[in-house]
Amino acid sequence: MNLTITGQNVEITKALEDLLNEKFLKISRHFDKIIDAKFILKIEKNNHIAECKLNISNHEIFCDANGPDMYAVIDDLIQKTDRQVIKIKEKIKDHHQSEGSERKHNF
């Protein structure tokens, strides 16, 4: 899994990088088939923006969050991304279970 952190008008400090790595572990614990993760941190007119793009097997997830504090924005972004990852994981799981139950009924 590749994890890329980019800053636009922001210097990516060791603290920000460690925070993103630590928070990203929460997402990777829920779903282990994440191929690629890209985080972009920006500042535009005193507004902090964080974006995340995940590539998961056959899906692509994009989330963004903004606010006055970068650390709070990162927390919000991770929560949004985590909800989407769990939603996709449930869809994949439900899809495979429904196929199995149909096959049982056909025999």
PDB file as gemmi writes it, atoms N, CA and C in Angstrom:
CRYST1    1.000    1.000    1.000  90.00  90.00  90.00 P 1                      
ATOM      1  N   MET A   1       0.850  -1.169   0.000  1.00  0.00           N  
ATOM      2  CA  MET A   1       0.000   0.000   0.000  1.00  0.00           C  
ATOM      3  C   MET A   1       0.898   1.235   0.000  1.00  0.00           C  
ATOM      4  N   ASN A   2       0.586   2.157  -0.880  1.00  0.00           N  
ATOM      5  CA  ASN A   2       1.321   3.407  -0.982  1.00  0.00           C  
ATOM      6  C   ASN A   2       0.554   4.507  -0.269  1.00  0.00           C  
ATOM      7  N   LEU A   3       1.237   5.279   0.543  1.00  0.00           N  
ATOM      8  CA  LEU A   3       0.649   6.411   1.248  1.00  0.00           C  
ATOM      9  C   LEU A   3       1.430   7.652   0.855  1.00  0.00           C  
ATOM     10  N   THR A   4       0.738   8.605   0.196  1.00  0.00           N  
ATOM     11  CA  THR A   4       1.368   9.824  -0.274  1.00  0.00           C  
ATOM     12  C   THR A   4       0.730  11.011   0.431  1.00  0.00           C  
ATOM     13  N   ILE A   5       1.556  11.897   0.972  1.00  0.00           N  
ATOM     14  CA  ILE A   5       1.070  13.107   1.640  1.00  0.00           C  
ATOM     15  C   ILE A   5       1.686  14.301   0.924  1.00  0.00           C  
ATOM     16  N   THR A   6       0.828  15.208   0.445  1.00  0.00           N  
ATOM     17  CA  THR A   6       1.264  16.370  -0.304  1.00  0.00           C  
ATOM     18  C   THR A   6       0.727  17.630   0.364  1.00  0.00           C  
ATOM     19  N   GLY A   7       1.510  18.686   0.359  1.00  0.00           N  
ATOM     20  CA  GLY A   7       1.064  19.961   0.916  1.00  0.00           C  
ATOM     21  C   GLY A   7       1.100  21.047  -0.134  1.00  0.00           C  
ATOM     22  N   GLN A   8       0.019  21.801  -0.227  1.00  0.00           N  
ATOM     23  CA  GLN A   8      -0.040  22.960  -1.111  1.00  0.00           C  
ATOM     24  C   GLN A   8      -0.184  24.187  -0.219  1.00  0.00           C  
ATOM     25  N   ASN A   9       0.817  25.040  -0.230  1.00  0.00           N  
ATOM     26  CA  ASN A   9       0.902  26.206   0.657  1.00  0.00           C  
ATOM     27  C   ASN A   9       1.006  25.790   2.118  1.00  0.00           C  
ATOM     28  N   VAL A  10       1.399  24.547   2.361  1.00  0.00           N  
ATOM     29  CA  VAL A  10       1.563  24.016   3.710  1.00  0.00           C  
ATOM     30  C   VAL A  10       2.854  23.208   3.748  1.00  0.00           C  
ATOM     31  N   GLU A  11       3.620  23.404   4.794  1.00  0.00           N  
ATOM     32  CA  GLU A  11       4.791  22.562   4.981  1.00  0.00           C  
ATOM     33  C   GLU A  11       4.358  21.324   5.760  1.00  0.00           C  
ATOM     34  N   ILE A  12       4.632  20.159   5.214  1.00  0.00           N  
ATOM     35  CA  ILE A  12       4.261  18.919   5.885  1.00  0.00           C  
ATOM     36  C   ILE A  12       5.316  18.644   6.962  1.00  0.00           C  
ATOM     37  N   THR A  13       4.942  18.905   8.194  1.00  0.00           N  
ATOM     38  CA  THR A  13       5.858  18.692   9.309  1.00  0.00           C  
ATOM     39  C   THR A  13       5.825  17.225   9.725  1.00  0.00           C  
ATOM     40  N   LYS A  14       6.774  16.857  10.527  1.00  0.00           N  
ATOM     41  CA  LYS A  14       6.831  15.480  11.041  1.00  0.00           C  
ATOM     42  C   LYS A  14       5.582  15.173  11.864  1.00  0.00           C  
ATOM     43  N   ALA A  15       5.080  16.173  12.616  1.00  0.00           N  
ATOM     44  CA  ALA A  15       3.880  15.972  13.433  1.00  0.00           C  
ATOM     45  C   ALA A  15       2.657  15.693  12.562  1.00  0.00           C  
ATOM     46  N   LEU A  16       2.491  16.446  11.464  1.00  0.00           N  
ATOM     47  CA  LEU A  16       1.360  16.206  10.559  1.00  0.00           C  
ATOM     48  C   LEU A  16       1.480  14.843   9.890  1.00  0.00           C  
ATOM     49  N   GLU A  17       2.679  14.500   9.485  1.00  0.00           N  
ATOM     50  CA  GLU A  17       2.884  13.203   8.835  1.00  0.00           C  
ATOM     51  C   GLU A  17       2.601  12.052   9.799  1.00  0.00           C  
ATOM     52  N   ASP A  18       3.081  12.174  11.028  1.00  0.00           N  
ATOM     53  CA  ASP A  18       2.822  11.126  12.026  1.00  0.00           C  
ATOM     54  C   ASP A  18       1.337  11.016  12.340  1.00  0.00           C  
ATOM     55  N   LEU A  19       0.660  12.169  12.434  1.00  0.00           N  
ATOM     56  CA  LEU A  19      -0.777  12.164  12.712  1.00  0.00           C  
ATOM     57  C   LEU A  19      -1.548  11.455  11.601  1.00  0.00           C  
ATOM     58  N   LEU A  20      -1.228  11.770  10.345  1.00  0.00           N  
ATOM     59  CA  LEU A  20      -1.912  11.117   9.228  1.00  0.00           C  
ATOM     60  C   LEU A  20      -1.623   9.622   9.183  1.00  0.00           C  
ATOM     61  N   ASN A  21      -0.393   9.245   9.438  1.00  0.00           N  
ATOM     62  CA  ASN A  21      -0.062   7.814   9.458  1.00  0.00           C  
ATOM     63  C   ASN A  21      -0.817   7.089  10.562  1.00  0.00           C  
ATOM     64  N   GLU A  22      -0.876   7.706  11.739  1.00  0.00           N  
ATOM     65  CA  GLU A  22      -1.581   7.092  12.872  1.00  0.00           C  
ATOM     66  C   GLU A  22      -3.078   6.982  12.601  1.00  0.00           C  
ATOM     67  N   LYS A  23      -3.662   8.046  12.068  1.00  0.00           N  
ATOM     68  CA  LYS A  23      -5.105   8.040  11.781  1.00  0.00           C  
ATOM     69  C   LYS A  23      -5.434   7.089  10.633  1.00  0.00           C  
ATOM     70  N   PHE A  24      -4.522   6.981   9.671  1.00  0.00           N  
ATOM     71  CA  PHE A  24      -4.781   6.102   8.534  1.00  0.00           C  
ATOM     72  C   PHE A  24      -4.806   4.636   8.951  1.00  0.00           C  
ATOM     73  N   LEU A  25      -4.084   4.293  10.002  1.00  0.00           N  
ATOM     74  CA  LEU A  25      -4.121   2.918  10.506  1.00  0.00           C  
ATOM     75  C   LEU A  25      -5.532   2.509  10.902  1.00  0.00           C  
ATOM     76  N   LYS A  26      -6.327   3.472  11.393  1.00  0.00           N  
ATOM     77  CA  LYS A  26      -7.719   3.195  11.752  1.00  0.00           C  
ATOM     78  C   LYS A  26      -8.501   2.726  10.523  1.00  0.00           C  
ATOM     79  N   ILE A  27      -8.287   3.393   9.406  1.00  0.00           N  
ATOM     80  CA  ILE A  27      -8.986   3.014   8.171  1.00  0.00           C  
ATOM     81  C   ILE A  27      -8.489   1.666   7.673  1.00  0.00           C  
ATOM     82  N   SER A  28      -7.190   1.463   7.708  1.00  0.00           N  
ATOM     83  CA  SER A  28      -6.639   0.205   7.179  1.00  0.00           C  
ATOM     84  C   SER A  28      -7.004  -0.994   8.052  1.00  0.00           C  
ATOM     85  N   ARG A  29      -7.354  -0.767   9.317  1.00  0.00           N  
ATOM     86  CA  ARG A  29      -7.819  -1.876  10.159  1.00  0.00           C  
ATOM     87  C   ARG A  29      -9.207  -2.337   9.732  1.00  0.00           C  
ATOM     88  N   HIS A  30     -10.022  -1.419   9.218  1.00  0.00           N  
ATOM     89  CA  HIS A  30     -11.375  -1.775   8.795  1.00  0.00           C  
ATOM     90  C   HIS A  30     -11.381  -2.509   7.458  1.00  0.00           C  
ATOM     91  N   PHE A  31     -10.443  -2.169   6.599  1.00  0.00           N  
ATOM     92  CA  PHE A  31     -10.437  -2.762   5.262  1.00  0.00           C  
ATOM     93  C   PHE A  31      -8.999  -2.884   4.807  1.00  0.00           C  
ATOM     94  N   ASP A  32      -8.539  -4.094   4.573  1.00  0.00           N  
ATOM     95  CA  ASP A  32      -7.129  -4.314   4.289  1.00  0.00           C  
ATOM     96  C   ASP A  32      -6.778  -4.328   2.806  1.00  0.00           C  
ATOM     97  N   LYS A  33      -7.728  -4.118   1.930  1.00  0.00           N  
ATOM     98  CA  LYS A  33      -7.465  -4.176   0.493  1.00  0.00           C  
ATOM     99  C   LYS A  33      -7.281  -2.797  -0.125  1.00  0.00           C  
ATOM    100  N   ILE A  34      -6.722  -1.866   0.630  1.00  0.00           N  
ATOM    101  CA  ILE A  34      -6.457  -0.526   0.127  1.00  0.00           C  
ATOM    102  C   ILE A  34      -5.151  -0.575  -0.668  1.00  0.00           C  
ATOM    103  N   ILE A  35      -5.222  -0.162  -1.929  1.00  0.00           N  
ATOM    104  CA  ILE A  35      -4.070  -0.222  -2.810  1.00  0.00           C  
ATOM    105  C   ILE A  35      -3.222   1.037  -2.695  1.00  0.00           C  
ATOM    106  N   ASP A  36      -3.884   2.190  -2.715  1.00  0.00           N  
ATOM    107  CA  ASP A  36      -3.170   3.459  -2.770  1.00  0.00           C  
ATOM    108  C   ASP A  36      -3.944   4.506  -1.981  1.00  0.00           C  
ATOM    109  N   ALA A  37      -3.247   5.367  -1.257  1.00  0.00           N  
ATOM    110  CA  ALA A  37      -3.879   6.448  -0.501  1.00  0.00           C  
ATOM    111  C   ALA A  37      -3.103   7.733  -0.743  1.00  0.00           C  
ATOM    112  N   LYS A  38      -3.823   8.801  -1.108  1.00  0.00           N  
ATOM    113  CA  LYS A  38      -3.203  10.103  -1.346  1.00  0.00           C  
ATOM    114  C   LYS A  38      -3.906  11.145  -0.490  1.00  0.00           C  
ATOM    115  N   PHE A  39      -3.124  11.873   0.285  1.00  0.00           N  
ATOM    116  CA  PHE A  39      -3.653  12.953   1.104  1.00  0.00           C  
ATOM    117  C   PHE A  39      -3.075  14.267   0.596  1.00  0.00           C  
ATOM    118  N   ILE A  40      -3.934  15.272   0.443  1.00  0.00           N  
ATOM    119  CA  ILE A  40      -3.508  16.601   0.036  1.00  0.00           C  
ATOM    120  C   ILE A  40      -3.971  17.576   1.106  1.00  0.00           C  
ATOM    121  N   LEU A  41      -3.038  18.330   1.654  1.00  0.00           N  
ATOM    122  CA  LEU A  41      -3.337  19.342   2.662  1.00  0.00           C  
ATOM    123  C   LEU A  41      -3.096  20.708   2.036  1.00  0.00           C  
ATOM    124  N   LYS A  42      -4.064  21.639   2.198  1.00  0.00           N  
ATOM    125  CA  LYS A  42      -3.980  22.971   1.586  1.00  0.00           C  
ATOM    126  C   LYS A  42      -4.385  24.036   2.595  1.00  0.00           C  
ATOM    127  N   ILE A  43      -3.943  25.250   2.321  1.00  0.00           N  
ATOM    128  CA  ILE A  43      -4.445  26.419   3.033  1.00  0.00           C  
ATOM    129  C   ILE A  43      -4.833  27.443   1.975  1.00  0.00           C  
ATOM    130  N   GLU A  44      -6.095  27.881   2.019  1.00  0.00           N  
ATOM    131  CA  GLU A  44      -6.592  28.905   1.105  1.00  0.00           C  
ATOM    132  C   GLU A  44      -7.313  29.974   1.919  1.00  0.00           C  
ATOM    133  N   LYS A  45      -6.744  31.141   2.005  1.00  0.00           N  
ATOM    134  CA  LYS A  45      -7.344  32.273   2.723  1.00  0.00           C  
ATOM    135  C   LYS A  45      -7.809  31.893   4.126  1.00  0.00           C  
ATOM    136  N   ASN A  46      -6.895  31.448   4.947  1.00  0.00           N  
ATOM    137  CA  ASN A  46      -7.168  31.064   6.341  1.00  0.00           C  
ATOM    138  C   ASN A  46      -8.141  29.904   6.478  1.00  0.00           C  
ATOM    139  N   ASN A  47      -8.380  29.178   5.412  1.00  0.00           N  
ATOM    140  CA  ASN A  47      -9.238  28.004   5.450  1.00  0.00           C  
ATOM    141  C   ASN A  47      -8.366  26.780   5.176  1.00  0.00           C  
ATOM    142  N   HIS A  48      -8.318  25.866   6.114  1.00  0.00           N  
ATOM    143  CA  HIS A  48      -7.521  24.655   5.972  1.00  0.00           C  
ATOM    144  C   HIS A  48      -8.361  23.584   5.289  1.00  0.00           C  
ATOM    145  N   ILE A  49      -7.801  22.964   4.283  1.00  0.00           N  
ATOM    146  CA  ILE A  49      -8.518  21.963   3.494  1.00  0.00           C  
ATOM    147  C   ILE A  49      -7.684  20.689   3.455  1.00  0.00           C  
ATOM    148  N   ALA A  50      -8.333  19.564   3.668  1.00  0.00           N  
ATOM    149  CA  ALA A  50      -7.681  18.268   3.564  1.00  0.00           C  
ATOM    150  C   ALA A  50      -8.508  17.398   2.620  1.00  0.00           C  
ATOM    151  N   GLU A  51      -7.831  16.728   1.710  1.00  0.00           N  
ATOM    152  CA  GLU A  51      -8.488  15.845   0.750  1.00  0.00           C  
ATOM    153  C   GLU A  51      -7.831  14.470   0.816  1.00  0.00           C  
ATOM    154  N   CYS A  52      -8.628  13.454   0.552  1.00  0.00           N  
ATOM    155  CA  CYS A  52      -8.118  12.084   0.571  1.00  0.00           C  
ATOM    156  C   CYS A  52      -8.688  11.340  -0.631  1.00  0.00           C  
ATOM    157  N   LYS A  53      -7.826  10.599  -1.284  1.00  0.00           N  
ATOM    158  CA  LYS A  53      -8.246   9.767  -2.413  1.00  0.00           C  
ATOM    159  C   LYS A  53      -7.702   8.369  -2.176  1.00  0.00           C  
ATOM    160  N   LEU A  54      -8.605   7.391  -2.080  1.00  0.00           N  
ATOM    161  CA  LEU A  54      -8.219   6.002  -1.840  1.00  0.00           C  
ATOM    162  C   LEU A  54      -8.590   5.149  -3.043  1.00  0.00           C  
ATOM    163  N   ASN A  55      -7.700   4.255  -3.400  1.00  0.00           N  
ATOM    164  CA  ASN A  55      -7.994   3.253  -4.421  1.00  0.00           C  
ATOM    165  C   ASN A  55      -8.135   1.914  -3.710  1.00  0.00           C  
ATOM    166  N   ILE A  56      -9.339   1.357  -3.802  1.00  0.00           N  
ATOM    167  CA  ILE A  56      -9.643   0.078  -3.179  1.00  0.00           C  
ATOM    168  C   ILE A  56     -10.082  -0.863  -4.289  1.00  0.00           C  
ATOM    169  N   SER A  57      -9.467  -2.000  -4.387  1.00  0.00           N  
ATOM    170  CA  SER A  57      -9.663  -3.008  -5.426  1.00  0.00           C  
ATOM    171  C   SER A  57     -10.403  -2.478  -6.655  1.00  0.00           C  
ATOM    172  N   ASN A  58     -11.712  -2.387  -6.647  1.00  0.00           N  
ATOM    173  CA  ASN A  58     -12.456  -1.909  -7.820  1.00  0.00           C  
ATOM    174  C   ASN A  58     -13.175  -0.595  -7.560  1.00  0.00           C  
ATOM    175  N   HIS A  59     -12.825   0.097  -6.507  1.00  0.00           N  
ATOM    176  CA  HIS A  59     -13.508   1.326  -6.128  1.00  0.00           C  
ATOM    177  C   HIS A  59     -12.500   2.443  -5.893  1.00  0.00           C  
ATOM    178  N   GLU A  60     -12.989   3.676  -6.008  1.00  0.00           N  
ATOM    179  CA  GLU A  60     -12.182   4.837  -5.705  1.00  0.00           C  
ATOM    180  C   GLU A  60     -12.994   5.736  -4.778  1.00  0.00           C  
ATOM    181  N   ILE A  61     -12.398   6.156  -3.696  1.00  0.00           N  
ATOM    182  CA  ILE A  61     -13.075   6.976  -2.697  1.00  0.00           C  
ATOM    183  C   ILE A  61     -12.398   8.337  -2.653  1.00  0.00           C  
ATOM    184  N   PHE A  62     -13.207   9.399  -2.640  1.00  0.00           N  
ATOM    185  CA  PHE A  62     -12.679  10.749  -2.476  1.00  0.00           C  
ATOM    186  C   PHE A  62     -13.442  11.422  -1.348  1.00  0.00           C  
ATOM    187  N   CYS A  63     -12.702  12.019  -0.426  1.00  0.00           N  
ATOM    188  CA  CYS A  63     -13.296  12.765   0.682  1.00  0.00           C  
ATOM    189  C   CYS A  63     -12.539  14.064   0.852  1.00  0.00           C  
ATOM    190  N   ASP A  64     -13.245  15.080   1.334  1.00  0.00           N  
ATOM    191  CA  ASP A  64     -12.573  16.323   1.685  1.00  0.00           C  
ATOM    192  C   ASP A  64     -13.230  16.923   2.912  1.00  0.00           C  
ATOM    193  N   ALA A  65     -12.474  17.753   3.589  1.00  0.00           N  
ATOM    194  CA  ALA A  65     -12.960  18.442   4.779  1.00  0.00           C  
ATOM    195  C   ALA A  65     -12.239  19.779   4.865  1.00  0.00           C  
ATOM    196  N   ASN A  66     -12.893  20.764   5.480  1.00  0.00           N  
ATOM    197  CA  ASN A  66     -12.249  22.059   5.650  1.00  0.00           C  
ATOM    198  C   ASN A  66     -12.680  22.695   6.968  1.00  0.00           C  
ATOM    199  N   GLY A  67     -11.878  23.632   7.414  1.00  0.00           N  
ATOM    200  CA  GLY A  67     -12.149  24.303   8.671  1.00  0.00           C  
ATOM    201  C   GLY A  67     -10.984  25.192   9.067  1.00  0.00           C  
ATOM    202  N   PRO A  68     -11.073  25.810  10.250  1.00  0.00           N  
ATOM    203  CA  PRO A  68     -10.027  26.758  10.675  1.00  0.00           C  
ATOM    204  C   PRO A  68      -8.779  26.113  11.274  1.00  0.00           C  
ATOM    205  N   ASP A  69      -8.839  24.842  11.671  1.00  0.00           N  
ATOM    206  CA  ASP A  69      -7.710  24.179  12.320  1.00  0.00           C  
ATOM    207  C   ASP A  69      -7.355  22.903  11.557  1.00  0.00           C  
ATOM    208  N   MET A  70      -6.099  22.775  11.153  1.00  0.00           N  
ATOM    209  CA  MET A  70      -5.685  21.636  10.324  1.00  0.00           C  
ATOM    210  C   MET A  70      -5.862  20.305  11.049  1.00  0.00           C  
ATOM    211  N   TYR A  71      -5.563  20.254  12.334  1.00  0.00           N  
ATOM    212  CA  TYR A  71      -5.681  18.990  13.068  1.00  0.00           C  
ATOM    213  C   TYR A  71      -7.145  18.543  13.165  1.00  0.00           C  
ATOM    214  N   ALA A  72      -8.058  19.486  13.396  1.00  0.00           N  
ATOM    215  CA  ALA A  72      -9.486  19.157  13.440  1.00  0.00           C  
ATOM    216  C   ALA A  72      -9.979  18.736  12.052  1.00  0.00           C  
ATOM    217  N   VAL A  73      -9.466  19.377  11.027  1.00  0.00           N  
ATOM    218  CA  VAL A  73      -9.849  19.035   9.651  1.00  0.00           C  
ATOM    219  C   VAL A  73      -9.394  17.616   9.313  1.00  0.00           C  
ATOM    220  N   ILE A  74      -8.196  17.243   9.737  1.00  0.00           N  
ATOM    221  CA  ILE A  74      -7.705  15.889   9.487  1.00  0.00           C  
ATOM    222  C   ILE A  74      -8.565  14.862  10.215  1.00  0.00           C  
ATOM    223  N   ASP A  75      -8.943  15.156  11.467  1.00  0.00           N  
ATOM    224  CA  ASP A  75      -9.826  14.244  12.206  1.00  0.00           C  
ATOM    225  C   ASP A  75     -11.153  14.060  11.480  1.00  0.00           C  
ATOM    226  N   ASP A  76     -11.729  15.169  11.003  1.00  0.00           N  
ATOM    227  CA  ASP A  76     -12.998  15.110  10.277  1.00  0.00           C  
ATOM    228  C   ASP A  76     -12.845  14.314   8.979  1.00  0.00           C  
ATOM    229  N   LEU A  77     -11.749  14.530   8.278  1.00  0.00           N  
ATOM    230  CA  LEU A  77     -11.490  13.808   7.029  1.00  0.00           C  
ATOM    231  C   LEU A  77     -11.377  12.307   7.268  1.00  0.00           C  
ATOM    232  N   ILE A  78     -10.675  11.911   8.309  1.00  0.00           N  
ATOM    233  CA  ILE A  78     -10.510  10.490   8.608  1.00  0.00           C  
ATOM    234  C   ILE A  78     -11.854   9.857   8.958  1.00  0.00           C  
ATOM    235  N   GLN A  79     -12.698  10.570   9.699  1.00  0.00           N  
ATOM    236  CA  GLN A  79     -14.025  10.042  10.037  1.00  0.00           C  
ATOM    237  C   GLN A  79     -14.869   9.841   8.786  1.00  0.00           C  
ATOM    238  N   LYS A  80     -14.863  10.826   7.895  1.00  0.00           N  
ATOM    239  CA  LYS A  80     -15.632  10.708   6.651  1.00  0.00           C  
ATOM    240  C   LYS A  80     -15.130   9.550   5.787  1.00  0.00           C  
ATOM    241  N   THR A  81     -13.821   9.455   5.664  1.00  0.00           N  
ATOM    242  CA  THR A  81     -13.221   8.392   4.852  1.00  0.00           C  
ATOM    243  C   THR A  81     -13.524   7.024   5.448  1.00  0.00           C  
ATOM    244  N   ASP A  82     -13.436   6.923   6.770  1.00  0.00           N  
ATOM    245  CA  ASP A  82     -13.705   5.659   7.450  1.00  0.00           C  
ATOM    246  C   ASP A  82     -15.141   5.206   7.217  1.00  0.00           C  
ATOM    247  N   ARG A  83     -16.090   6.141   7.282  1.00  0.00           N  
ATOM    248  CA  ARG A  83     -17.493   5.786   7.019  1.00  0.00           C  
ATOM    249  C   ARG A  83     -17.669   5.265   5.607  1.00  0.00           C  
ATOM    250  N   GLN A  84     -17.013   5.894   4.629  1.00  0.00           N  
ATOM    251  CA  GLN A  84     -17.147   5.445   3.245  1.00  0.00           C  
ATOM    252  C   GLN A  84     -16.500   4.077   3.038  1.00  0.00           C  
ATOM    253  N   VAL A  85     -15.368   3.844   3.673  1.00  0.00           N  
ATOM    254  CA  VAL A  85     -14.696   2.546   3.545  1.00  0.00           C  
ATOM    255  C   VAL A  85     -15.568   1.444   4.137  1.00  0.00           C  
ATOM    256  N   ILE A  86     -16.151   1.696   5.293  1.00  0.00           N  
ATOM    257  CA  ILE A  86     -17.034   0.701   5.920  1.00  0.00           C  
ATOM    258  C   ILE A  86     -18.248   0.442   5.037  1.00  0.00           C  
ATOM    259  N   LYS A  87     -18.783   1.490   4.428  1.00  0.00           N  
ATOM    260  CA  LYS A  87     -19.945   1.343   3.542  1.00  0.00           C  
ATOM    261  C   LYS A  87     -19.600   0.466   2.335  1.00  0.00           C  
ATOM    262  N   ILE A  88     -18.449   0.690   1.734  1.00  0.00           N  
ATOM    263  CA  ILE A  88     -18.039  -0.122   0.584  1.00  0.00           C  
ATOM    264  C   ILE A  88     -17.767  -1.560   1.015  1.00  0.00           C  
ATOM    265  N   LYS A  89     -17.152  -1.728   2.173  1.00  0.00           N  
ATOM    266  CA  LYS A  89     -16.878  -3.080   2.669  1.00  0.00           C  
ATOM    267  C   LYS A  89     -18.178  -3.842   2.881  1.00  0.00           C  
ATOM    268  N   GLU A  90     -19.195  -3.177   3.429  1.00  0.00           N  
ATOM    269  CA  GLU A  90     -20.492  -3.827   3.636  1.00  0.00           C  
ATOM    270  C   GLU A  90     -21.161  -4.174   2.316  1.00  0.00           C  
ATOM    271  N   LYS A  91     -21.036  -3.295   1.325  1.00  0.00           N  
ATOM    272  CA  LYS A  91     -21.611  -3.596   0.012  1.00  0.00           C  
ATOM    273  C   LYS A  91     -20.957  -4.821  -0.607  1.00  0.00           C  
ATOM    274  N   ILE A  92     -19.648  -4.898  -0.513  1.00  0.00           N  
ATOM    275  CA  ILE A  92     -18.933  -6.056  -1.055  1.00  0.00           C  
ATOM    276  C   ILE A  92     -19.343  -7.319  -0.314  1.00  0.00           C  
ATOM    277  N   LYS A  93     -19.423  -7.226   0.995  1.00  0.00           N  
ATOM    278  CA  LYS A  93     -19.787  -8.381   1.817  1.00  0.00           C  
ATOM    279  C   LYS A  93     -21.222  -8.822   1.517  1.00  0.00           C  
ATOM    280  N   ASP A  94     -22.169  -7.886   1.435  1.00  0.00           N  
ATOM    281  CA  ASP A  94     -23.562  -8.210   1.134  1.00  0.00           C  
ATOM    282  C   ASP A  94     -23.697  -8.814  -0.248  1.00  0.00           C  
ATOM    283  N   HIS A  95     -22.940  -8.298  -1.187  1.00  0.00           N  
ATOM    284  CA  HIS A  95     -23.013  -8.793  -2.560  1.00  0.00           C  
ATOM    285  C   HIS A  95     -22.601 -10.260  -2.631  1.00  0.00           C  
ATOM    286  N   HIS A  96     -21.551 -10.608  -1.943  1.00  0.00           N  
ATOM    287  CA  HIS A  96     -21.078 -11.985  -1.990  1.00  0.00           C  
ATOM    288  C   HIS A  96     -21.995 -12.922  -1.209  1.00  0.00           C  
ATOM    289  N   GLN A  97     -22.589 -12.450  -0.145  1.00  0.00           N  
ATOM    290  CA  GLN A  97     -23.496 -13.296   0.616  1.00  0.00           C  
ATOM    291  C   GLN A  97     -24.776 -13.572  -0.163  1.00  0.00           C  
ATOM    292  N   SER A  98     -25.260 -12.572  -0.902  1.00  0.00           N  
ATOM    293  CA  SER A  98     -26.497 -12.788  -1.652  1.00  0.00           C  
ATOM    294  C   SER A  98     -26.282 -13.803  -2.775  1.00  0.00           C  
ATOM    295  N   GLU A  99     -25.101 -13.822  -3.383  1.00  0.00           N  
ATOM    296  CA  GLU A  99     -24.831 -14.815  -4.423  1.00  0.00           C  
ATOM    297  C   GLU A  99     -24.832 -16.215  -3.856  1.00  0.00           C  
ATOM    298  N   GLY A 100     -24.258 -16.385  -2.692  1.00  0.00           N  
ATOM    299  CA  GLY A 100     -24.212 -17.698  -2.070  1.00  0.00           C  
ATOM    300  C   GLY A 100     -25.587 -18.193  -1.684  1.00  0.00           C  
ATOM    301  N   SER A 101     -26.445 -17.307  -1.182  1.00  0.00           N  
ATOM    302  CA  SER A 101     -27.776 -17.734  -0.772  1.00  0.00           C  
ATOM    303  C   SER A 101     -28.640 -18.089  -1.978  1.00  0.00           C  
ATOM    304  N   GLU A 102     -28.413 -17.393  -3.115  1.00  0.00           N  
ATOM    305  CA  GLU A 102     -29.176 -17.724  -4.324  1.00  0.00           C  
ATOM    306  C   GLU A 102     -28.787 -19.100  -4.831  1.00  0.00           C  
ATOM    307  N   ARG A 103     -27.526 -19.421  -4.770  1.00  0.00           N  
ATOM    308  CA  ARG A 103     -27.063 -20.724  -5.259  1.00  0.00           C  
ATOM    309  C   ARG A 103     -27.624 -21.851  -4.392  1.00  0.00           C  
ATOM    310  N   LYS A 104     -27.735 -21.636  -3.118  1.00  0.00           N  
ATOM    311  CA  LYS A 104     -28.285 -22.650  -2.238  1.00  0.00           C  
ATOM    312  C   LYS A 104     -29.750 -22.928  -2.579  1.00  0.00           C  
ATOM    313  N   HIS A 105     -30.486 -21.869  -2.932  1.00  0.00           N  
ATOM    314  CA  HIS A 105     -31.902 -22.047  -3.223  1.00  0.00           C  
ATOM    315  C   HIS A 105     -32.148 -22.674  -4.600  1.00  0.00           C  
ATOM    316  N   ASN A 106     -31.190 -22.521  -5.507  1.00  0.00           N  
ATOM    317  CA  ASN A 106     -31.357 -23.069  -6.845  1.00  0.00           C  
ATOM    318  C   ASN A 106     -31.165 -24.596  -6.865  1.00  0.00           C  
ATOM    319  N   PHE A 107     -30.435 -25.142  -5.916  1.00  0.00           N  
ATOM    320  CA  PHE A 107     -30.193 -26.584  -5.923  1.00  0.00           C  
ATOM    321  C   PHE A 107     -31.304 -27.236  -5.205  1.00  0.00           C  
TER     322      PHE A 107                                                      
END                                                                             
